[in-house]
Tab-separated table of C-alpha atoms and ligand atoms in Angstrom:
chain	number	residue	atom	x	y	z
A	1212	MET	CA	77.863	136.612	112.208
A	1213	THR	CA	79.985	133.703	112.920
A	1214	ARG	CA	83.201	132.802	112.315
A	1215	LYS	CA	83.394	128.976	111.828
A	1216	PHE	CA	86.714	126.012	112.442
A	1217	ASN	CA	88.287	125.668	109.256
A	1218	PHE	CA	90.363	122.688	108.212
A	1219	CYS	CA	90.113	123.394	104.289
A	1220	ALA	CA	93.206	121.956	103.020
A	1221	GLY	CA	93.823	125.439	100.640
A	1222	PRO	CA	92.204	128.200	100.293
A	1223	ALA	CA	92.335	128.089	103.564
A	1224	ALA	CA	91.494	129.857	107.062
A	1225	LEU	CA	93.395	132.982	107.854
A	1226	PRO	CA	93.475	134.627	110.470
A	1227	ALA	CA	90.441	136.470	112.134
A	1228	GLU	CA	92.686	139.439	113.087
A	1229	VAL	CA	94.114	139.960	109.307
A	1230	LEU	CA	90.225	139.728	108.188
A	1231	GLU	CA	89.067	142.782	110.466
A	1232	GLN	CA	91.742	144.740	109.621
A	1233	ALA	CA	91.455	143.887	104.722
A	1234	GLN	CA	87.840	145.131	106.387
A	1235	ALA	CA	88.407	148.182	108.369
A	1236	GLU	CA	90.880	149.454	105.266
A	1237	MET	CA	88.762	148.109	102.610
A	1238	LEU	CA	86.921	151.361	101.282
A	1239	ASP	CA	89.788	153.950	102.238
A	1240	TRP	CA	93.375	152.236	102.836
A	1241	GLN	CA	95.329	154.662	105.423
A	1242	GLY	CA	92.718	157.628	104.516
A	1243	ARG	CA	94.291	157.784	100.060
A	1244	GLY	CA	89.809	157.901	99.634
A	1245	LEU	CA	90.381	154.038	98.172
A	1246	SER	CA	91.322	150.677	98.092
A	1247	VAL	CA	93.920	148.967	97.602
A	1248	MET	CA	92.496	146.812	95.354
A	1249	GLU	CA	91.696	150.331	92.936
A	1250	MET	CA	95.560	151.836	93.543
A	1251	SER	CA	98.224	151.729	90.305
A	1252	HIS	CA	100.721	148.621	91.095
A	1253	ARG	CA	102.611	151.574	89.923
A	1254	SER	CA	102.391	154.280	92.967
A	1255	ALA	CA	104.246	155.183	96.516
A	1256	GLU	CA	101.023	153.638	97.691
A	1257	ILE	CA	101.408	149.557	96.277
A	1258	VAL	CA	105.804	150.364	96.225
A	1259	GLY	CA	105.500	150.382	100.010
A	1260	ILE	CA	103.019	148.010	100.623
A	1261	ALA	CA	104.980	145.556	98.158
A	1262	GLU	CA	108.285	146.698	99.895
A	1263	GLU	CA	106.735	146.117	103.568
A	1264	ALA	CA	104.876	142.803	102.905
A	1265	GLU	CA	108.911	141.045	101.639
A	1266	GLN	CA	111.686	143.158	104.514
A	1267	ASP	CA	108.706	141.327	106.819
A	1268	LEU	CA	108.977	138.198	105.207
A	1269	ARG	CA	112.506	138.321	104.914
A	1270	ASP	CA	112.833	139.386	108.137
A	1271	LEU	CA	110.715	135.871	109.695
A	1272	LEU	CA	112.221	133.838	108.106
A	1273	ALA	CA	115.622	135.269	108.493
A	1274	ILE	CA	116.569	135.370	104.431
A	1275	PRO	CA	120.252	136.415	102.939
A	1276	ASP	CA	120.692	139.450	101.193
A	1277	ASP	CA	122.191	136.729	98.226
A	1278	TYR	CA	118.215	135.339	97.579
A	1279	ALA	CA	115.833	137.652	95.572
A	1280	VAL	CA	111.982	137.209	96.565
A	1281	LEU	CA	109.542	137.448	94.308
A	1282	PHE	CA	105.814	137.445	94.443
A	1283	MET	CA	104.518	135.899	91.485
A	1284	GLN	CA	100.963	134.689	89.743
A	1285	GLY	CA	99.699	131.588	88.513
A	1286	GLY	CA	100.407	129.445	91.869
A	1287	GLY	CA	102.230	126.414	92.575
A	1288	HIS	CA	101.306	124.900	89.720
A	1289	ALA	CA	104.334	127.938	87.732
A	1290	HIS	CA	107.315	126.330	89.507
A	1291	PHE	CA	106.636	123.217	87.755
A	1292	SER	CA	107.733	124.758	84.487
A	1293	ALA	CA	109.001	127.351	85.857
A	1294	VAL	CA	112.364	125.773	88.134
A	1295	PRO	CA	113.448	124.005	84.588
A	1296	LEU	CA	113.031	127.131	82.356
A	1297	ASN	CA	114.915	128.780	84.830
A	1298	LEU	CA	117.460	126.528	85.975
A	1299	ALA	CA	117.962	124.208	83.368
A	1300	GLN	CA	118.712	123.365	79.662
A	1301	PRO	CA	116.114	121.281	77.589
A	1302	GLU	CA	119.185	118.620	77.944
A	1303	ASP	CA	120.077	118.914	81.572
A	1304	THR	CA	119.528	115.486	83.542
A	1305	ALA	CA	117.365	116.548	87.209
A	1306	ASP	CA	115.832	114.938	89.904
A	1307	TYR	CA	113.255	114.211	91.813
A	1308	ILE	CA	111.687	113.186	95.009
A	1309	VAL	CA	108.563	111.598	94.582
A	1310	THR	CA	106.474	111.501	98.216
A	1311	GLY	CA	103.321	112.280	97.051
A	1312	SER	CA	100.717	114.169	95.055
A	1313	TRP	CA	102.092	116.967	94.431
A	1314	SER	CA	106.224	116.022	93.581
A	1315	LYS	CA	104.606	113.514	91.399
A	1316	LYS	CA	103.242	116.884	89.687
A	1317	ALA	CA	105.986	118.058	89.713
A	1318	LEU	CA	108.313	115.509	88.329
A	1319	ALA	CA	105.477	114.731	85.259
A	1320	GLU	CA	105.412	118.284	84.152
A	1321	GLY	CA	109.074	118.412	84.784
A	1322	LYS	CA	109.663	116.205	81.818
A	1323	GLY	CA	108.403	118.746	79.324
A	1324	PHE	CA	111.378	120.132	79.908
A	1325	VAL	CA	114.569	118.730	81.385
A	1326	LYS	CA	115.201	114.860	81.612
A	1327	ALA	CA	113.550	114.402	84.892
A	1328	GLN	CA	115.074	111.295	87.125
A	1329	VAL	CA	113.481	109.894	90.222
A	1330	ALA	CA	115.343	109.455	92.750
A	1331	ALA	CA	113.089	108.036	95.206
A	1332	SER	CA	109.946	107.169	95.571
A	1333	THR	CA	107.766	106.021	98.558
A	1334	GLU	CA	104.321	105.513	96.278
A	1335	ASP	CA	105.216	101.586	96.968
A	1336	THR	CA	104.065	102.891	100.740
A	1337	ARG	CA	100.988	104.626	99.117
A	1338	PHE	CA	103.230	107.286	100.178
A	1339	THR	CA	102.630	107.330	103.944
A	1340	THR	CA	106.958	107.780	104.457
A	1341	VAL	CA	109.047	109.390	103.211
A	1342	PRO	CA	112.662	108.325	101.307
A	1343	ASP	CA	115.878	107.503	103.922
A	1344	ALA	CA	118.443	110.226	102.913
A	1345	LYS	CA	121.095	107.715	102.541
A	1346	SER	CA	119.168	105.717	100.117
A	1347	LEU	CA	118.743	108.731	97.523
A	1348	ARG	CA	120.298	108.240	93.925
A	1349	LEU	CA	121.255	111.755	92.938
A	1350	SER	CA	122.433	112.270	89.671
A	1351	SER	CA	125.527	113.771	89.158
A	1352	GLY	CA	125.903	117.294	87.974
A	1353	ALA	CA	121.627	117.544	88.113
A	1354	ALA	CA	120.871	120.851	87.592
A	1355	TYR	CA	118.973	120.979	90.991
A	1356	VAL	CA	116.486	118.128	93.420
A	1357	HIS	CA	113.420	119.318	93.893
A	1358	TYR	CA	110.869	117.389	96.372
A	1359	CYS	CA	108.373	118.111	98.828
A	1360	PRO	CA	108.523	118.782	101.906
A	1361	ASN	CA	105.300	118.642	102.615
A	1362	GLU	CA	103.263	116.119	101.073
A	1363	THR	CA	99.581	118.159	101.425
A	1364	ILE	CA	97.803	115.291	100.078
A	1365	HIS	CA	99.010	112.356	102.170
A	1366	GLY	CA	99.958	114.222	105.265
A	1367	VAL	CA	103.714	113.205	105.180
A	1368	ALA	CA	106.499	115.408	105.680
A	1369	PHE	CA	110.771	115.262	105.410
A	1370	PRO	CA	112.234	115.918	108.469
A	1371	TYR	CA	115.306	116.075	107.085
A	1372	ILE	CA	116.385	118.366	104.572
A	1373	PRO	CA	118.431	116.273	101.609
A	1374	GLU	CA	122.154	116.933	101.066
A	1375	THR	CA	122.601	117.864	97.597
A	1376	ASP	CA	125.137	118.891	95.632
A	1377	ALA	CA	122.537	120.591	93.346
A	1378	PRO	CA	120.311	123.836	94.092
A	1379	LEU	CA	118.028	122.398	95.899
A	1380	VAL	CA	114.871	122.737	95.021
A	1381	ALA	CA	111.686	123.407	97.930
A	1382	ASP	CA	108.022	123.102	97.245
A	1383	TYR	CA	107.007	124.282	99.972
A	1384	SER	CA	103.225	125.544	99.708
A	1385	SER	CA	101.805	124.039	102.362
A	1386	ALA	CA	104.719	124.394	104.980
A	1387	ILE	CA	106.434	127.161	104.733
A	1388	LEU	CA	106.446	130.180	108.062
A	1389	SER	CA	104.693	127.012	109.823
A	1390	GLU	CA	108.724	126.289	111.732
A	1391	PRO	CA	111.659	127.848	111.097
A	1392	LEU	CA	113.302	127.052	107.724
A	1393	ASP	CA	117.112	127.497	107.059
A	1394	VAL	CA	117.233	129.256	103.973
A	1395	THR	CA	120.108	128.910	103.058
A	1396	ARG	CA	120.373	125.187	102.739
A	1397	PHE	CA	118.075	125.796	99.410
A	1398	GLY	CA	118.214	126.977	96.190
A	1399	VAL	CA	114.808	127.870	95.644
A	1400	ILE	CA	111.206	127.612	97.194
A	1401	TYR	CA	108.473	128.320	95.645
A	1402	ALA	CA	105.077	128.038	97.817
A	1403	GLY	CA	101.188	128.922	96.377
A	1404	ALA	CA	99.581	131.653	98.383
A	1405	GLN	CA	96.583	129.982	99.643
A	1406	LYS	CA	97.479	127.545	103.101
A	1407	ASN	CA	100.097	129.502	104.903
A	1408	ILE	CA	100.589	132.737	103.600
A	1409	GLY	CA	96.769	134.436	101.825
A	1410	PRO	CA	94.629	134.269	99.394
A	1411	ALA	CA	94.888	132.386	96.266
A	1412	GLY	CA	96.606	134.375	93.640
A	1413	LEU	CA	99.722	134.301	94.485
A	1414	SER	CA	103.426	132.422	94.684
A	1415	VAL	CA	106.011	133.185	96.472
A	1416	VAL	CA	108.851	132.232	95.167
A	1417	ILE	CA	112.865	132.569	97.014
A	1418	VAL	CA	115.826	132.393	94.779
A	1419	ARG	CA	120.059	131.972	95.313
A	1420	LYS	CA	121.065	134.992	92.994
A	1421	ASP	CA	123.517	133.192	91.920
A	1422	LEU	CA	119.988	130.865	90.474
A	1423	LEU	CA	119.229	133.687	87.831
A	1424	GLU	CA	122.209	133.927	85.040
A	1425	ARG	CA	121.072	129.873	84.451
A	1426	ALA	CA	117.232	130.647	82.394
A	1427	ARG	CA	117.142	129.106	78.967
A	1428	GLN	CA	115.788	131.162	75.634
A	1429	PRO	CA	113.295	131.949	75.808
A	1430	VAL	CA	111.400	131.772	78.947
A	1431	PRO	CA	107.981	132.889	78.549
A	1432	SER	CA	108.177	136.939	80.737
A	1433	ILE	CA	106.144	136.229	83.890
A	1434	LEU	CA	107.957	132.134	84.570
A	1435	ASN	CA	110.795	133.684	84.439
A	1436	TYR	CA	112.550	133.991	88.261
A	1437	THR	CA	115.633	136.820	86.208
A	1438	LEU	CA	112.697	139.892	84.662
A	1439	MET	CA	111.403	138.816	88.194
A	1440	ALA	CA	113.904	139.770	90.048
A	1441	GLU	CA	114.903	142.512	88.321
A	1442	ASN	CA	111.529	144.680	87.896
A	1443	GLY	CA	110.591	143.621	91.671
A	1444	SER	CA	108.180	141.954	90.813
A	1445	MET	CA	106.354	144.327	89.085
A	1446	TYR	CA	107.525	143.355	85.446
A	1447	ASN	CA	102.914	143.311	84.468
A	1448	THR	CA	100.439	143.426	87.286
A	1449	PRO	CA	101.267	141.254	90.378
A	1450	PRO	CA	98.225	140.406	92.117
A	1451	THR	CA	98.085	143.574	94.562
A	1452	TYR	CA	95.354	142.855	96.523
A	1453	SER	CA	96.957	139.337	97.322
A	1454	TRP	CA	100.592	140.791	98.563
A	1455	TYR	CA	98.890	143.275	100.709
A	1456	LEU	CA	96.760	140.299	102.291
A	1457	ALA	CA	100.348	137.721	102.350
A	1458	GLY	CA	102.055	141.124	103.719
A	1459	LEU	CA	99.179	141.980	107.030
A	1460	VAL	CA	99.587	137.851	107.608
A	1461	PHE	CA	102.750	138.463	107.695
A	1462	LYS	CA	102.468	141.492	110.416
A	1463	TRP	CA	100.485	139.016	112.955
A	1464	LEU	CA	102.969	136.455	112.401
A	1465	LYS	CA	105.477	138.928	113.925
A	1466	ARG	CA	102.766	139.682	116.876
A	1467	GLN	CA	102.351	135.389	116.974
A	1468	GLY	CA	106.063	134.983	118.253
A	1469	GLY	CA	107.394	135.015	114.094
A	1470	LEU	CA	107.772	131.718	113.560
A	1471	GLU	CA	109.411	130.082	116.932
A	1472	GLY	CA	106.347	131.685	118.387
A	1473	ILE	CA	103.635	129.390	115.435
A	1474	ALA	CA	105.816	126.667	115.737
A	1475	GLU	CA	105.304	126.128	119.321
A	1476	VAL	CA	101.468	126.798	118.583
A	1477	ASN	CA	101.582	124.102	115.583
A	1478	ARG	CA	103.576	121.652	117.520
A	1479	ARG	CA	101.783	121.206	120.177
A	1480	LYS	CA	98.010	121.593	117.446
A	1481	ALA	CA	99.790	118.405	115.637
A	1482	ALA	CA	100.540	116.518	118.413
A	1483	LYS	CA	97.477	116.583	120.358
A	1484	LEU	CA	95.604	115.985	117.544
A	1485	TYR	CA	97.701	113.508	116.549
A	1486	GLY	CA	97.818	111.825	120.093
A	1487	ALA	CA	93.827	111.672	120.040
A	1488	ILE	CA	93.554	109.442	116.979
A	1489	ASP	CA	96.351	106.805	118.281
A	1490	GLN	CA	94.887	106.602	121.585
A	1491	SER	CA	91.688	105.090	119.922
A	1492	ASP	CA	90.390	102.517	117.963
A	1493	PHE	CA	87.693	103.932	115.757
A	1494	TYR	CA	90.222	106.311	114.016
A	1495	ALA	CA	94.389	105.853	112.128
A	1496	ASN	CA	96.301	108.224	110.541
A	1497	PRO	CA	98.419	105.837	108.287
A	1498	VAL	CA	101.816	108.667	108.267
A	1499	ASP	CA	105.115	106.732	108.786
A	1500	PRO	CA	105.212	108.377	113.383
A	1501	ALA	CA	108.344	110.113	112.238
A	1502	CYS	CA	107.684	111.564	108.803
A	1503	ARG	CA	103.581	112.864	110.132
A	1504	SER	CA	103.210	115.983	108.971
A	1505	ILE	CA	102.292	119.074	111.269
A	1506	MET	CA	99.644	120.726	108.904
A	1507	ASN	CA	97.990	118.514	107.416
A	1508	VAL	CA	96.472	114.995	109.301
A	1509	PRO	CA	94.456	112.584	107.196
A	1510	PHE	CA	92.777	110.496	109.424
A	1511	THR	CA	90.545	107.661	108.814
A	1512	LEU	CA	87.303	105.630	110.466
A	1513	ALA	CA	86.714	102.136	111.359
A	1514	ASP	CA	84.163	101.759	109.531
A	1515	SER	CA	84.698	103.498	106.213
A	1516	ALA	CA	80.779	103.751	106.056
A	1517	LEU	CA	80.833	106.257	109.128
A	1518	GLU	CA	82.953	108.965	106.952
A	1519	LYS	CA	79.740	110.478	105.398
A	1520	VAL	CA	78.048	110.878	108.879
A	1521	PHE	CA	81.336	111.962	110.354
A	1522	LEU	CA	81.267	114.125	107.381
A	1523	ALA	CA	77.461	116.475	107.795
A	1524	GLU	CA	77.754	116.012	111.727
A	1525	SER	CA	81.235	117.590	111.987
A	1526	GLU	CA	79.938	120.486	109.919
A	1527	GLU	CA	76.073	120.743	112.129
A	1528	ALA	CA	78.883	120.856	114.383
A	1529	GLY	CA	81.065	124.190	113.080
A	1530	LEU	CA	83.631	122.275	112.064
A	1531	LEU	CA	84.267	122.428	108.233
A	1532	ASN	CA	85.948	121.301	105.149
A	1533	LEU	CA	87.377	117.941	106.811
A	1534	LYS	CA	86.236	115.671	103.915
A	1535	GLY	CA	90.622	113.570	102.741
A	1536	HIS	CA	91.111	114.620	99.400
A	1537	ARG	CA	89.454	112.149	96.565
A	1538	SER	CA	92.393	110.835	95.482
A	1539	VAL	CA	92.789	109.150	99.086
A	1540	GLY	CA	89.375	109.234	100.390
A	1541	GLY	CA	89.066	109.579	104.168
A	1542	MET	CA	88.889	113.087	106.754
A	1543	ARG	CA	91.818	115.509	106.578
A	1544	ALA	CA	92.343	117.941	109.045
A	1545	SER	CA	94.885	121.079	107.788
A	1546	ILE	CA	95.655	123.088	111.016
A	1547	TYR	CA	97.330	125.442	109.455
A	1548	ASN	CA	99.217	128.603	111.498
A	1549	ALA	CA	95.847	130.214	110.731
A	1550	VAL	CA	93.789	128.024	112.413
A	1551	PRO	CA	93.574	128.532	116.267
A	1552	GLU	CA	94.171	125.387	118.548
A	1553	ALA	CA	90.892	125.883	120.119
A	1554	ALA	CA	89.300	124.577	116.406
A	1555	VAL	CA	91.404	121.331	116.676
A	1556	ASP	CA	90.523	121.731	120.651
A	1557	ALA	CA	86.975	121.422	118.503
A	1558	LEU	CA	87.474	118.752	116.542
A	1559	ILE	CA	89.229	115.970	119.116
A	1560	ASP	CA	86.252	117.188	121.654
A	1561	PHE	CA	84.174	116.208	118.521
A	1562	MET	CA	86.236	112.872	117.278
A	1563	ALA	CA	85.796	112.041	121.233
A	1564	ASP	CA	81.227	112.304	121.170
A	1565	PHE	CA	81.125	110.723	117.283
A	1566	GLU	CA	83.137	107.376	118.926
A	1567	LYS	CA	80.827	107.503	122.225
A	1568	ARG	CA	78.095	108.101	119.371
A	1569	HIS	CA	78.365	105.309	116.936
A	1570	GLY	CA	81.633	103.000	118.502
B	2299	LIG	C1	98.264	123.783	97.050
B	2299	LIG	C2	99.519	122.698	96.553
B	2299	LIG	C3	100.117	122.978	95.270
B	2299	LIG	C4	99.397	123.636	94.809
B	2299	LIG	O1	98.855	124.866	94.201
B	2299	LIG	P1	98.305	125.646	93.273
B	2299	LIG	O2	98.347	127.124	93.037
B	2299	LIG	O3	96.543	125.498	92.732
B	2299	LIG	O4	98.540	125.360	92.034
B	2299	LIG	C5	101.217	122.703	95.293
B	2299	LIG	N1	102.214	122.215	95.884
B	2299	LIG	C6	101.490	121.504	96.843
B	2299	LIG	C7	102.591	121.258	98.363
B	2299	LIG	C8	100.621	121.682	97.741
B	2299	LIG	O5	99.765	122.077	98.765
């Protein structure tokens, strides 16, 4: 068995240690004689696994007690509608900051449920930067302000947290747990699990408890934050195995020195890769250096005709899933927490060698 280096944007790499533990526990979890997948979500075992995962996530992000943590289904997309349904009445205004494909999609879906207003858009830069903090056109009395701190497709990240009077809502799908975060600045943080948390099928929501009173009636039960909070995210059958795997990832993160520890590695990985791109005329990254993502690194080749060759040869070299998103083309290396530094080193070596042979 050889594990290759996986740069997939999502579902993404998981730590090998976590997969090994899951494998060891697959048929018989801790002497109970059955798999986690086969347990009732009402059992003491699953409730214990679920509570421990929540506590570990709370420890990692220092989530205060006045925030609820929800483990839900429906991926990141669920919250494009759940946020307006839970936080706003249909006639309310909500502000959206548009800095890439994901915040644009959240806006498009939000329009069906609330008066969604564009507070800023960087589309005219082809999503290569974020708006200046002072240029945000925020509405007075908005129900919330929505943004995406890390745009997975464009590789653009906010170097600041917007200042808002209204509750700030962040789609943190591709950057949650990559570095320490001041949760108290946010009303709602949501994230699909398959980038930095665990397997697809799960999404995590961190919501300030006073916001749980603002839902319109009715909200579909599986999107209802209040109902989920009241029921420990077990109103219906939750994605138990994904939740368990996420719990193993949280423990792994604690062993890496928590978010401070992993952030140091993440920043080093990103700095190396951007350094390699910047010092070459053969590769380029279009993003404003002040807003470059440390998780998703898109890059192009000076000769786009070589892209197919690059992808074929990199795959041959054991570097998987480097193709950029179909909407932007080029390459993209997603270097989430579970992508080891050795993977980034191998990619940089491959890129230098490829340039030598084809440049
Ligand atoms: C991947 C991603 C999503 C979509 O997640 P799904 O689980 O496919 O719904 C939403 N937002 C961001 C920022 C993402 O990276």
